[in-house]
mmCIF file of C-alpha atoms and ligand atoms in Angstrom:
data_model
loop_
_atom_site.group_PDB
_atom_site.id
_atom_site.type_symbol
_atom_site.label_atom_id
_atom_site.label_comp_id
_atom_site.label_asym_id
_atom_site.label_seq_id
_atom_site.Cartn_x
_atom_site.Cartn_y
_atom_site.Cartn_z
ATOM 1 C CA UNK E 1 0.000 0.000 0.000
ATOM 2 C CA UNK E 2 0.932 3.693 -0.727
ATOM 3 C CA UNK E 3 2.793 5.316 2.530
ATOM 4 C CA UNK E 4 1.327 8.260 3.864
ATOM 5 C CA UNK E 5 1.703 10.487 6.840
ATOM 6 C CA UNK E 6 -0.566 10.155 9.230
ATOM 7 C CA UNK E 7 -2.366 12.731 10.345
ATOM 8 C CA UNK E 8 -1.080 13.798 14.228
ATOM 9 C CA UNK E 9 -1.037 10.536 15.283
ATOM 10 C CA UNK E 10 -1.648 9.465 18.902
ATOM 11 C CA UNK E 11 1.179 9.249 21.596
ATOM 12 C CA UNK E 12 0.347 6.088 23.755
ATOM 13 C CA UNK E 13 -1.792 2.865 22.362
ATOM 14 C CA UNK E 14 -5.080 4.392 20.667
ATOM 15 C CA UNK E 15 -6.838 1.634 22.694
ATOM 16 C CA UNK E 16 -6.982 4.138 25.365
ATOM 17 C CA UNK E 17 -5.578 7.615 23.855
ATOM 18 C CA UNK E 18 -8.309 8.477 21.832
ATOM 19 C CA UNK E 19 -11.157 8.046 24.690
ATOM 20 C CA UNK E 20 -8.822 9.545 27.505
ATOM 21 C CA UNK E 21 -7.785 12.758 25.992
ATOM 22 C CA UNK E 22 -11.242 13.806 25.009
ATOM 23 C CA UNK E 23 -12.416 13.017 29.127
ATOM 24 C CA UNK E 24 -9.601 13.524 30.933
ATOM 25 C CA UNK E 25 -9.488 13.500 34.890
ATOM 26 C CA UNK E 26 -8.819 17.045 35.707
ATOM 27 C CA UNK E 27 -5.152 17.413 35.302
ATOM 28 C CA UNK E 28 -4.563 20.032 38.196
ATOM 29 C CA UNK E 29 -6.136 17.565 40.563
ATOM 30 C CA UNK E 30 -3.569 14.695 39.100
ATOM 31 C CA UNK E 31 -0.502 16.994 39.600
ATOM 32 C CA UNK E 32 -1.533 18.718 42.476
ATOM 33 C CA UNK E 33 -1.078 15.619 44.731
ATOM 34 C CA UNK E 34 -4.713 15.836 45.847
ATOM 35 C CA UNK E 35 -5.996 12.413 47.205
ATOM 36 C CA UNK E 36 -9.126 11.941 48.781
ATOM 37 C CA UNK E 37 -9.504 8.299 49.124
ATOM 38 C CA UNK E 38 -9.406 6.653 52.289
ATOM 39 C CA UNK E 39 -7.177 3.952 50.648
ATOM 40 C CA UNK E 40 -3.441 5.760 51.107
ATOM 41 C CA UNK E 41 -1.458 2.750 51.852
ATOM 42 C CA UNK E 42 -0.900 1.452 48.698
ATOM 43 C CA UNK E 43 1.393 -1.689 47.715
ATOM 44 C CA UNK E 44 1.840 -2.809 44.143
ATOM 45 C CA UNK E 45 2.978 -6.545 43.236
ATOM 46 C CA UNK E 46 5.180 -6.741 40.436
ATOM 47 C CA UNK E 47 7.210 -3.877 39.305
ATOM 48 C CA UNK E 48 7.315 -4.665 35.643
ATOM 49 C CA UNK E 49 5.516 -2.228 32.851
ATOM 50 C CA UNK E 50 2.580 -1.697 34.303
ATOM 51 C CA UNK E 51 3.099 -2.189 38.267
ATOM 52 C CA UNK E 52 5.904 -0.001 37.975
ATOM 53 C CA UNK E 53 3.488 2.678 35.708
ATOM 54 C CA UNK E 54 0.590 2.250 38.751
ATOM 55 C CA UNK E 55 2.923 2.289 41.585
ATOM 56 C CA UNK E 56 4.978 5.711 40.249
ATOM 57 C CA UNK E 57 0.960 7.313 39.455
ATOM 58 C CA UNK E 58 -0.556 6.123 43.051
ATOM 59 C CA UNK E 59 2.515 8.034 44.614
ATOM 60 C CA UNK E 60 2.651 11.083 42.512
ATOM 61 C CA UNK E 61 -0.801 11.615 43.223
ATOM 62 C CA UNK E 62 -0.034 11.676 47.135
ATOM 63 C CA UNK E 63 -0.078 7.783 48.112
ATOM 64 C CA UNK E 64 2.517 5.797 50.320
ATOM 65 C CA UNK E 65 3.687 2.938 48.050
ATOM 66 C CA UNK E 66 5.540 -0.131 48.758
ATOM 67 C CA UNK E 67 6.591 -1.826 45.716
ATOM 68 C CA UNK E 68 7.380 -5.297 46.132
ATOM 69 C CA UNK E 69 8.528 -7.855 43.382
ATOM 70 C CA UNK E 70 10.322 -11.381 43.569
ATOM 71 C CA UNK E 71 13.754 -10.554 44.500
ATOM 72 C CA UNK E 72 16.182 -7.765 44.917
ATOM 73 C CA UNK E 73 17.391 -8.181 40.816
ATOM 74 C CA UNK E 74 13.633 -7.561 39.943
ATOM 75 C CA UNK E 75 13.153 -4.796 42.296
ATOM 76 C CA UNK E 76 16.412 -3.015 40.674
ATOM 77 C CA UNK E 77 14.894 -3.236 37.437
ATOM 78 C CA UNK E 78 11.567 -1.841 39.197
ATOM 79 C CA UNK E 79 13.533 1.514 40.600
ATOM 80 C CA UNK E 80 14.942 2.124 37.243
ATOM 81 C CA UNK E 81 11.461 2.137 35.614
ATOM 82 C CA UNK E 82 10.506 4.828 38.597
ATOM 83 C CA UNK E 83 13.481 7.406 37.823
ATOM 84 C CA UNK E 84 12.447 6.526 34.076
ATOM 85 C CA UNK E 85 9.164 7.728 34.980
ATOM 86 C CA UNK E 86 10.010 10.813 36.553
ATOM 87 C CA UNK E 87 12.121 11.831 34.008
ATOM 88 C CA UNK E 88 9.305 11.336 31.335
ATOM 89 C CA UNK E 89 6.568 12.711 33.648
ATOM 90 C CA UNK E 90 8.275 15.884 32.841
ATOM 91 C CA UNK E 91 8.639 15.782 28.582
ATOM 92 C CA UNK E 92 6.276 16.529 26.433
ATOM 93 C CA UNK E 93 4.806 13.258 26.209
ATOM 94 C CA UNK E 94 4.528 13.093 29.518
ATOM 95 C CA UNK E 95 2.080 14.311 32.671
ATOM 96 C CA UNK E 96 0.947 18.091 31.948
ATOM 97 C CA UNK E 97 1.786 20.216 34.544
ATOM 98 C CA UNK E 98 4.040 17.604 36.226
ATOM 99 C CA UNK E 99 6.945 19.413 38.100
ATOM 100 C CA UNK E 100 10.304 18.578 39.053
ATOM 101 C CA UNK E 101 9.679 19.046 43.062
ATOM 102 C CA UNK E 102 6.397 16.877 42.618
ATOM 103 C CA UNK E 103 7.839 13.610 40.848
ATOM 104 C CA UNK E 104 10.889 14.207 43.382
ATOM 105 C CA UNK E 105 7.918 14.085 46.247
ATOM 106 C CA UNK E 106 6.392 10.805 44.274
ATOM 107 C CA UNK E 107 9.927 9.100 44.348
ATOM 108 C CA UNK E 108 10.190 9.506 48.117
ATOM 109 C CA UNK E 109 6.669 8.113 48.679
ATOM 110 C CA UNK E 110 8.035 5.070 47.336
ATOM 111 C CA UNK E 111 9.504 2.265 49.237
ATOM 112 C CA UNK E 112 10.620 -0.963 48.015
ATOM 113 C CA UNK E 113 10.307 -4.920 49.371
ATOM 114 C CA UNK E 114 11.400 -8.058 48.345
ATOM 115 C CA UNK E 115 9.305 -9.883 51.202
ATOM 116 C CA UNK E 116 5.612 -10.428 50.985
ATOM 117 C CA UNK E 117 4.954 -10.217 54.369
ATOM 118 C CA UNK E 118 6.595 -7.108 55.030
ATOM 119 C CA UNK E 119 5.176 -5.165 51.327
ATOM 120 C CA UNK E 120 1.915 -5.898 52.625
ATOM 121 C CA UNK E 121 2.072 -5.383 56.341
ATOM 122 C CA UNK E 122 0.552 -2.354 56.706
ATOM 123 C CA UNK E 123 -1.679 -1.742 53.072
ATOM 124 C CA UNK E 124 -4.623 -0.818 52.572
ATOM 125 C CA UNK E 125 -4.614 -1.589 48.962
ATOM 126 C CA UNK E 126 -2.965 -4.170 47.153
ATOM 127 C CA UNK E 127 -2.865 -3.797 43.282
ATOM 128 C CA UNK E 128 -1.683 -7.158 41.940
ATOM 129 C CA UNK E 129 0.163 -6.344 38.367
ATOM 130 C CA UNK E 130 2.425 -9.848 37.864
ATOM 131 C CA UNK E 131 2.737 -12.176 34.793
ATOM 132 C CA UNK E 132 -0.654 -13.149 33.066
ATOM 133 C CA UNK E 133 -0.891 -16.391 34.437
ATOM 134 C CA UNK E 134 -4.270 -17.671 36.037
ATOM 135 C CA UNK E 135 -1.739 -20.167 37.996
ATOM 136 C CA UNK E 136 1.166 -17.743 39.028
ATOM 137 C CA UNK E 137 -1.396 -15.386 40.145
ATOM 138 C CA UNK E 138 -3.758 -17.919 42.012
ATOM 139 C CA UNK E 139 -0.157 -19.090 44.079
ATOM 140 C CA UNK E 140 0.386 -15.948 44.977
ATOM 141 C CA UNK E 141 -2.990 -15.172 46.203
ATOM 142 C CA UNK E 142 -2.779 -18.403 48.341
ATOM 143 C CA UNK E 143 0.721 -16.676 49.644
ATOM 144 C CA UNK E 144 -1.271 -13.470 50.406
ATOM 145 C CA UNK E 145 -4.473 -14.591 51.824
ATOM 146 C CA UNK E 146 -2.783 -15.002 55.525
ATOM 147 C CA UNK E 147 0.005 -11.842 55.082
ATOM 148 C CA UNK E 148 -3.049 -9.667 54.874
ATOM 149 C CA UNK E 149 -4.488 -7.166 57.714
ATOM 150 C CA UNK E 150 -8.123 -7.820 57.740
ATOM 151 C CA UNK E 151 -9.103 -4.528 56.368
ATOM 152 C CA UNK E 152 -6.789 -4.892 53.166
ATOM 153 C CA UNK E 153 -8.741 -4.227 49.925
ATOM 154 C CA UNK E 154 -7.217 -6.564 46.898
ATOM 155 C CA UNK E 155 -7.503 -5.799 43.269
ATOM 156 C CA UNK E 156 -5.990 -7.109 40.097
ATOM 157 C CA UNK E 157 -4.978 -5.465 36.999
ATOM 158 C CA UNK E 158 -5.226 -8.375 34.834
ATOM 159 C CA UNK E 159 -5.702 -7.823 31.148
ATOM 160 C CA UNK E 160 -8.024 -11.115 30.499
ATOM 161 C CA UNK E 161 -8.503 -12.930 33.536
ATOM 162 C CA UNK E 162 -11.886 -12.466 35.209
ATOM 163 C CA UNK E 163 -11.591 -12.074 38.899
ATOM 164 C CA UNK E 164 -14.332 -14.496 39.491
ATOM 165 C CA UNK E 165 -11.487 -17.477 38.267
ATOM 166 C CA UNK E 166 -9.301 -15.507 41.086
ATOM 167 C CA UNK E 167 -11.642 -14.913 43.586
ATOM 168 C CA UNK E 168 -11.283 -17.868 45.951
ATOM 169 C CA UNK E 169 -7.640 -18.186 46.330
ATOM 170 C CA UNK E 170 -8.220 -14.448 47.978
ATOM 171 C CA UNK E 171 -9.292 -15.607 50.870
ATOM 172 C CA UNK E 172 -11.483 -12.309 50.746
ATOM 173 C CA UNK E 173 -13.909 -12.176 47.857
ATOM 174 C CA UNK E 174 -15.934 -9.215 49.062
ATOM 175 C CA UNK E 175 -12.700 -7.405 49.279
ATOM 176 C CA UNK E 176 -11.424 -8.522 45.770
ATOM 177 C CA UNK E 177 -11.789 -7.030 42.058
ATOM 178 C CA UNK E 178 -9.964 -5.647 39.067
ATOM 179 C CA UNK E 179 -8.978 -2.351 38.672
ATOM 180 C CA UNK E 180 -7.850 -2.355 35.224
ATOM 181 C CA UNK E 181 -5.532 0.416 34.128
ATOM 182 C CA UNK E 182 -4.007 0.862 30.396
ATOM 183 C CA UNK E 183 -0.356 1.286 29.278
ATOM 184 C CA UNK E 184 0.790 4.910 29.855
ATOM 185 C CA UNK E 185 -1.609 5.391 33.001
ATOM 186 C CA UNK E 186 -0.439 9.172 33.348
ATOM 187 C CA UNK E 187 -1.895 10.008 29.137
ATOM 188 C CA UNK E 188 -4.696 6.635 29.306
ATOM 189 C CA UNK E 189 -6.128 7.495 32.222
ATOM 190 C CA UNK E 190 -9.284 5.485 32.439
ATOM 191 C CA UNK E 191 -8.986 2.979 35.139
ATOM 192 C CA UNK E 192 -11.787 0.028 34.963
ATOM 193 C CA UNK E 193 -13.123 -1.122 37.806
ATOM 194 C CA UNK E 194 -14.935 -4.769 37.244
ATOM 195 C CA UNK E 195 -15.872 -6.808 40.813
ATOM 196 C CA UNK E 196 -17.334 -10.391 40.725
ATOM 197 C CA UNK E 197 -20.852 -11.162 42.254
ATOM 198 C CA UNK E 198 -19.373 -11.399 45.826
ATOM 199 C CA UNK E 199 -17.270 -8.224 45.949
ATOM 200 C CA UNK E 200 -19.015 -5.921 48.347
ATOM 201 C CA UNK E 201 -20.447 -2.760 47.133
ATOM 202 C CA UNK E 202 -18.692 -0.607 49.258
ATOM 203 C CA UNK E 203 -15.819 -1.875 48.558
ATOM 204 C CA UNK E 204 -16.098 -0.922 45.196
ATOM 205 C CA UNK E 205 -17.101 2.068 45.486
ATOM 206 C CA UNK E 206 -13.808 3.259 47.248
ATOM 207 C CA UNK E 207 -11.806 1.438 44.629
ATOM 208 C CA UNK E 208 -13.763 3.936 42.311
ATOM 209 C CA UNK E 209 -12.804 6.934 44.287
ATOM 210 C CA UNK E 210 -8.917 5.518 45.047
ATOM 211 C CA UNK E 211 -8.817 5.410 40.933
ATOM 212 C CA UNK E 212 -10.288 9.116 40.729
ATOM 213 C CA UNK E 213 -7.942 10.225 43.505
ATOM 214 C CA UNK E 214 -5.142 9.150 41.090
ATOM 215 C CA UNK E 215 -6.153 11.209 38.319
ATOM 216 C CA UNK E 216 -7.522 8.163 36.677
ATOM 217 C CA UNK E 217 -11.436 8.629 34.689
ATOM 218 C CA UNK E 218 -12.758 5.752 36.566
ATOM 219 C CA UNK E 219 -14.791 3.000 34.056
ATOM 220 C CA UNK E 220 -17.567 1.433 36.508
ATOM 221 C CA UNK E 221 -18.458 -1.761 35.161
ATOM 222 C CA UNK E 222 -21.693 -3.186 36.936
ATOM 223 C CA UNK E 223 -20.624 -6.995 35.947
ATOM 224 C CA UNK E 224 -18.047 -8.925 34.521
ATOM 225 C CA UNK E 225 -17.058 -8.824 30.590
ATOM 226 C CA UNK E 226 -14.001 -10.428 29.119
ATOM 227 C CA UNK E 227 -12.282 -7.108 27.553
ATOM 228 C CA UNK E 228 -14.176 -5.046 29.791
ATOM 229 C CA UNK E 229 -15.567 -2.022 28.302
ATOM 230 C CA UNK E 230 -12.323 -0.361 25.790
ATOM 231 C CA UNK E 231 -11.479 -4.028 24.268
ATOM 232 C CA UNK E 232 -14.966 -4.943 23.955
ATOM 233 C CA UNK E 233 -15.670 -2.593 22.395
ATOM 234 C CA UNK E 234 -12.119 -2.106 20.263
ATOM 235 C CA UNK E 235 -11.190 -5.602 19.459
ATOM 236 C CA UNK E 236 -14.431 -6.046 17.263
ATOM 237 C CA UNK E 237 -13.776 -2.894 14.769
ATOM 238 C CA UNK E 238 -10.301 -3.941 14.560
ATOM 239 C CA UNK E 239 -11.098 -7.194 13.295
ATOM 240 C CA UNK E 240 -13.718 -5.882 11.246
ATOM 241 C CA UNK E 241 -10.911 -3.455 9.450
ATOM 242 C CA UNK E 242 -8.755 -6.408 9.729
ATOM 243 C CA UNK E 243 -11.530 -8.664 7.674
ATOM 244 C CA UNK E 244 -11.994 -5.851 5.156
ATOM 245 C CA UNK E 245 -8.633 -5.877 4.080
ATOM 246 C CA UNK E 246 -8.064 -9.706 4.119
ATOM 247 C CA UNK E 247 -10.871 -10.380 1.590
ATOM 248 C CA UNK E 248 -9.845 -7.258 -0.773
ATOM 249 C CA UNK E 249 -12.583 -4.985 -0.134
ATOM 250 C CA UNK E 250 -10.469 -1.651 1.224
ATOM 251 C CA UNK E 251 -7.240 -0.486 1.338
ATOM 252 C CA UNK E 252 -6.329 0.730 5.249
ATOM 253 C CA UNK E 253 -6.432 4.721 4.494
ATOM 254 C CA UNK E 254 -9.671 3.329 3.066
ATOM 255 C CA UNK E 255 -10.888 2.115 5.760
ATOM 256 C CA UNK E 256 -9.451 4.444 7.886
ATOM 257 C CA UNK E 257 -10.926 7.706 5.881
ATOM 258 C CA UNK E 258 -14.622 5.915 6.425
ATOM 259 C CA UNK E 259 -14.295 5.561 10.116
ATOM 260 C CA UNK E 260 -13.072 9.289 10.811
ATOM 261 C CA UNK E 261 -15.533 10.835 8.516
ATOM 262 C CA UNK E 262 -18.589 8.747 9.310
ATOM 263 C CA UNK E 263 -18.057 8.808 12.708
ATOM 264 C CA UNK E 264 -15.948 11.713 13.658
ATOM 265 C CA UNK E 265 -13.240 9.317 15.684
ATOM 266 C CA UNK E 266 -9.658 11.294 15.144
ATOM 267 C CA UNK E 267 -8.408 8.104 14.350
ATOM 268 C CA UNK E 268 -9.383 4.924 12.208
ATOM 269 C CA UNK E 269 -8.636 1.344 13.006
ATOM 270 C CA UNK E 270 -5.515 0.567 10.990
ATOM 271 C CA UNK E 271 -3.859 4.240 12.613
ATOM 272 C CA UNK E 272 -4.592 2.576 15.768
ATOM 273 C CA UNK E 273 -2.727 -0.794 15.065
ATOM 274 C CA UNK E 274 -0.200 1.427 14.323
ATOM 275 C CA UNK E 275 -0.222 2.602 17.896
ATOM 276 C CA UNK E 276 -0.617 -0.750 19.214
ATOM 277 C CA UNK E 277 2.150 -2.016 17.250
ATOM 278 C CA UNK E 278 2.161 -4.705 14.861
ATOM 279 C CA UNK E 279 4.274 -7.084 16.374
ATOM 280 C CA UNK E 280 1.024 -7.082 19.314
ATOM 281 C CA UNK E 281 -1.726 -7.352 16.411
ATOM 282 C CA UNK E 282 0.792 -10.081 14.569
ATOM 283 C CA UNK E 283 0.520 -12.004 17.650
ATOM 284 C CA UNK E 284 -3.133 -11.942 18.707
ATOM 285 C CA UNK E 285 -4.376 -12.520 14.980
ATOM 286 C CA UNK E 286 -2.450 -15.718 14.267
ATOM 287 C CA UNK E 287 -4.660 -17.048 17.173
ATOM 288 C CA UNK E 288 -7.491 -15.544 15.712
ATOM 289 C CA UNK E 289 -9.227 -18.755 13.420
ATOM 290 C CA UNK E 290 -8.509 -18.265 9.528
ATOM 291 C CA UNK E 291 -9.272 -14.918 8.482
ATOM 292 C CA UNK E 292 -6.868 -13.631 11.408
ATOM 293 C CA UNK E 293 -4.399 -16.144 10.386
ATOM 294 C CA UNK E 294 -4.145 -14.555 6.892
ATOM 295 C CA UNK E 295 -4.300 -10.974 8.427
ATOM 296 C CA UNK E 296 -1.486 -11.957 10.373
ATOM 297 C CA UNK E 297 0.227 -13.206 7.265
ATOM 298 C CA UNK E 298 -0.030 -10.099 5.411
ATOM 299 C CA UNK E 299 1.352 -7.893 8.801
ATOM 300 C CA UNK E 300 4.430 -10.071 8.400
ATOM 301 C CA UNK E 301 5.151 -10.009 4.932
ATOM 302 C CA UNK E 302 4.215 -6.792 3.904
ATOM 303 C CA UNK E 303 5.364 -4.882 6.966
ATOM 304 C CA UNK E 304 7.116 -6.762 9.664
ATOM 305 C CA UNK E 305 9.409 -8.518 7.579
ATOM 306 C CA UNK E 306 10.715 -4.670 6.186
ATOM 307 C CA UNK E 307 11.061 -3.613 9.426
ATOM 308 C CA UNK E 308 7.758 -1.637 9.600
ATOM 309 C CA UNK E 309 6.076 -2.604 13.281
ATOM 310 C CA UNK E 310 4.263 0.414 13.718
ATOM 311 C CA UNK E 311 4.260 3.998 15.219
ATOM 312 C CA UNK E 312 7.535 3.077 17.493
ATOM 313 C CA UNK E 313 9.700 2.466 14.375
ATOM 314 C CA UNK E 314 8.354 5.048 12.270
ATOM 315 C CA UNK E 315 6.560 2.747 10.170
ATOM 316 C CA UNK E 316 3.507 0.637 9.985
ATOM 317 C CA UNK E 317 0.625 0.800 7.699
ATOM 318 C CA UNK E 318 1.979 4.759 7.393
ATOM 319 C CA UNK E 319 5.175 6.045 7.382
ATOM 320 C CA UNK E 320 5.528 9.112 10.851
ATOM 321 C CA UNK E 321 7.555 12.314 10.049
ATOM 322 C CA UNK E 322 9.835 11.619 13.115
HETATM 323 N N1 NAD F 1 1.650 -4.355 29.613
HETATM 324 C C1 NAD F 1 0.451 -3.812 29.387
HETATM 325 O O1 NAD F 1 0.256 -3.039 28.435
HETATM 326 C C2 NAD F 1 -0.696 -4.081 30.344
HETATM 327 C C3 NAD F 1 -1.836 -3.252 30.301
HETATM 328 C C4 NAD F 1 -2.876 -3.470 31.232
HETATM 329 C C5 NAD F 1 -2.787 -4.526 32.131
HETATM 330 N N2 NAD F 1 -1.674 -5.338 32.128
HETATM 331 C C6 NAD F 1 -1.644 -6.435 33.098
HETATM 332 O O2 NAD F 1 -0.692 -6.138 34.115
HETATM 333 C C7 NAD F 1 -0.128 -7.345 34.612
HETATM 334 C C8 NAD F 1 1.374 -7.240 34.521
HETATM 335 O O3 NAD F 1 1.726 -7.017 33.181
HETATM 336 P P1 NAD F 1 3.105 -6.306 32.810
HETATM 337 O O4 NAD F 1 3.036 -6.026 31.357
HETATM 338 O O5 NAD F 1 3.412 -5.215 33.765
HETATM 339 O O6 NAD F 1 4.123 -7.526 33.073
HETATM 340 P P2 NAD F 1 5.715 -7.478 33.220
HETATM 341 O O7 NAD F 1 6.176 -8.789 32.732
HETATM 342 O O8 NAD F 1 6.268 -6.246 32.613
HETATM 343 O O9 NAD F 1 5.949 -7.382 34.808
HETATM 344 C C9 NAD F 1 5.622 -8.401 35.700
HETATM 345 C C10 NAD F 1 6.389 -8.187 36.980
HETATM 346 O O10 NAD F 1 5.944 -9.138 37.942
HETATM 347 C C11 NAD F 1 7.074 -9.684 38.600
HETATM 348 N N3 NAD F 1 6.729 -11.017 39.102
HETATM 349 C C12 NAD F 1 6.838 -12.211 38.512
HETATM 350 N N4 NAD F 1 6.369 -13.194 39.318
HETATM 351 C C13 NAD F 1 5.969 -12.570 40.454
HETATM 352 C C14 NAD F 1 5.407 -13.025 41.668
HETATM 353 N N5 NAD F 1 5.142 -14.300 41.891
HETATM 354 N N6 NAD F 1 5.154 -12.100 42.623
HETATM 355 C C15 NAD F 1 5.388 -10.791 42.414
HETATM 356 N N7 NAD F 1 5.918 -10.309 41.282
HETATM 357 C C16 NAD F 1 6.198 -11.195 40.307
HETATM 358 C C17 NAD F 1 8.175 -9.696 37.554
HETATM 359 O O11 NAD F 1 9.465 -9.739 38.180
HETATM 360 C C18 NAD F 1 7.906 -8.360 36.848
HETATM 361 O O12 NAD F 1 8.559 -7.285 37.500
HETATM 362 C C19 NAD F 1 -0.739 -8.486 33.789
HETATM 363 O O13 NAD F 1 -1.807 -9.041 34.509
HETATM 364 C C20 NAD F 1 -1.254 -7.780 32.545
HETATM 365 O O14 NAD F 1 -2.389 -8.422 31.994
HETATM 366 C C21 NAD F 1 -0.623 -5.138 31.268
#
């Protein structure tokens, strides 16, 4: 296909970009520190991309953190990712009207742990963010259940789990849901909040005003959905604009023109892949029966194999000025 330049494209996965940016969590509020939940003790498991991404945001927007991974190595890793943060918090692409003295402040809210007992001691909330395994995270749960102070709330930020398959290794079900955020937290700033049939209300509800206390646009979901509320609704047009192009129908500018005239989106489904990156949309279409198969197909030959794996190389289904 022809390369074009994209119009300004979007500066964090369009998954979340587009519908953050247009209701934003009041920015003053998010650098200001202000935090009027009554959940302030906040430890984060796993200090990978994302843990390290919620645990950085929970402190910059005035909470005590622990951070706790598996061992000291790990945990290394995890206070690089924190000064990597604060230095990006403070670039363009990062948190507006972020200052120097405030991700300095966010830093020193942070402490780190390589020993469950102790990370968790003392929280009030524990945001699970380890690897995507239902068994990896139901052991650790097990680990948890009798390390936990009675009043400790417990969520997970799993992608595709449903905390229902989670629930009973808790120990606490009414205490226990998913607080979902997206890569980037501090630009995608919707945080979904999904509980299973048991979680209590109330519970929830201060999960939903911890999240808005973090400068996140809370998503209330009133019952459990695979994908939750962005990918539900996401994954299908993709594989729609996917489908068109597999059986010949449209070209992706195409497709793309369609979608941001007849709907007024800044952005049309193969711009987003873009985003995404097409080493992710390889990876989830070859699973994807045989119409994703041959999507994925054309990704690699036509674009992978040339180096072209999106927005992050400068290439993808368009070509990015810099
Ligand atoms: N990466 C994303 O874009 C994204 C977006 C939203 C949600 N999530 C979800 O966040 C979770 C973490 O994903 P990620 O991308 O940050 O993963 P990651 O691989 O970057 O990080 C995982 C971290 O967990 C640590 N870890 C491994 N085993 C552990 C254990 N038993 N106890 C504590 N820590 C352990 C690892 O050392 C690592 O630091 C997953 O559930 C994923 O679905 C990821």
């Amino acid at each position: 296909m022809t390369d074009t330049t994209s119009p300004a494209a979007p500066s964090g996965p369009a998954a979340t970009g587009t519908a953050a940016s247009a209701t934003s969590a009041d920015d003053a509020t998010r650098a200001s520190g202000a935090h009027g939940s009554d959940l302030r003790r906040v430890t984060v498991l796993g200090t990978g991309v994302l843990g390290a991404q919620i645990a950085f945001q929970a402190a910059y927007s005035g909470s005590t953190v622990t951070a706790y991974d598996v061992s000291d190595e790990a945990l290394e890793a995890g206070r690089a990712r924190f000064t990597g943060l604060a230095a990006t918090y403070l670039t363009p692409q990062g948190l507006r009207g972020a200052t120097e003295e405030a991700t300095q402040e966010a830093l020193g809210r942070l402490s780190y742990s390589s020993d469950l007992a102790e990370a968790v001691a003392d929280a009030d909330l524990v945001i699970e963010a380890v690897p995507e395994h239902l068994g990896l995270k139901r052991d650790l749960y097990s680990r948890l259940a009798p390390l936990l102070p009675e009043r400790t709330v417990l969520a997970t930020n799993s992608s595709t789990l449903l905390p229902s398959a989670l629930a009973d290794a808790t120990g606490r079900p009414d205490r226990f849901l998913a607080l979902h955020f997206a890569n980037l937290i501090w630009i995608n700033n919707t945080a979904e909040v999904m509980g299973t049939t048991e979680t209590s209300p109330e519970v929830y509800e201060r999960v939903v005003e911890f999240a808005r206390g973090m400068g996140m646009v809370p998503i209330e979901l009133k019952k459990e959905q695979p994908g939750y509320v962005l990918n539900s609704l996401l994954v299908p047009l993709l594989n729609a604009a996917s489908a068109l192009l597999v059986k010949g129908v449209a070209e992706p500018e195409t497709v793309d023109t369609t979608w941001r005239i007849g709907t007024g989106a800044p952005f049309g489904p193969f711009q987003i892949m873009d985003v995404i990156g097409l080493r992710t949309v390889h990876a989830v279409s070859v699973a994807g029966g045989p119409e994703g198969e041959a999507f994925a197909e054309i990704i690699q030959r036509d674009y992978l194999d040339h180096g072209k794996t999106g927005r992050e190389s400068g290439a993808g289904f368009y070509t990015y000025a810099e």
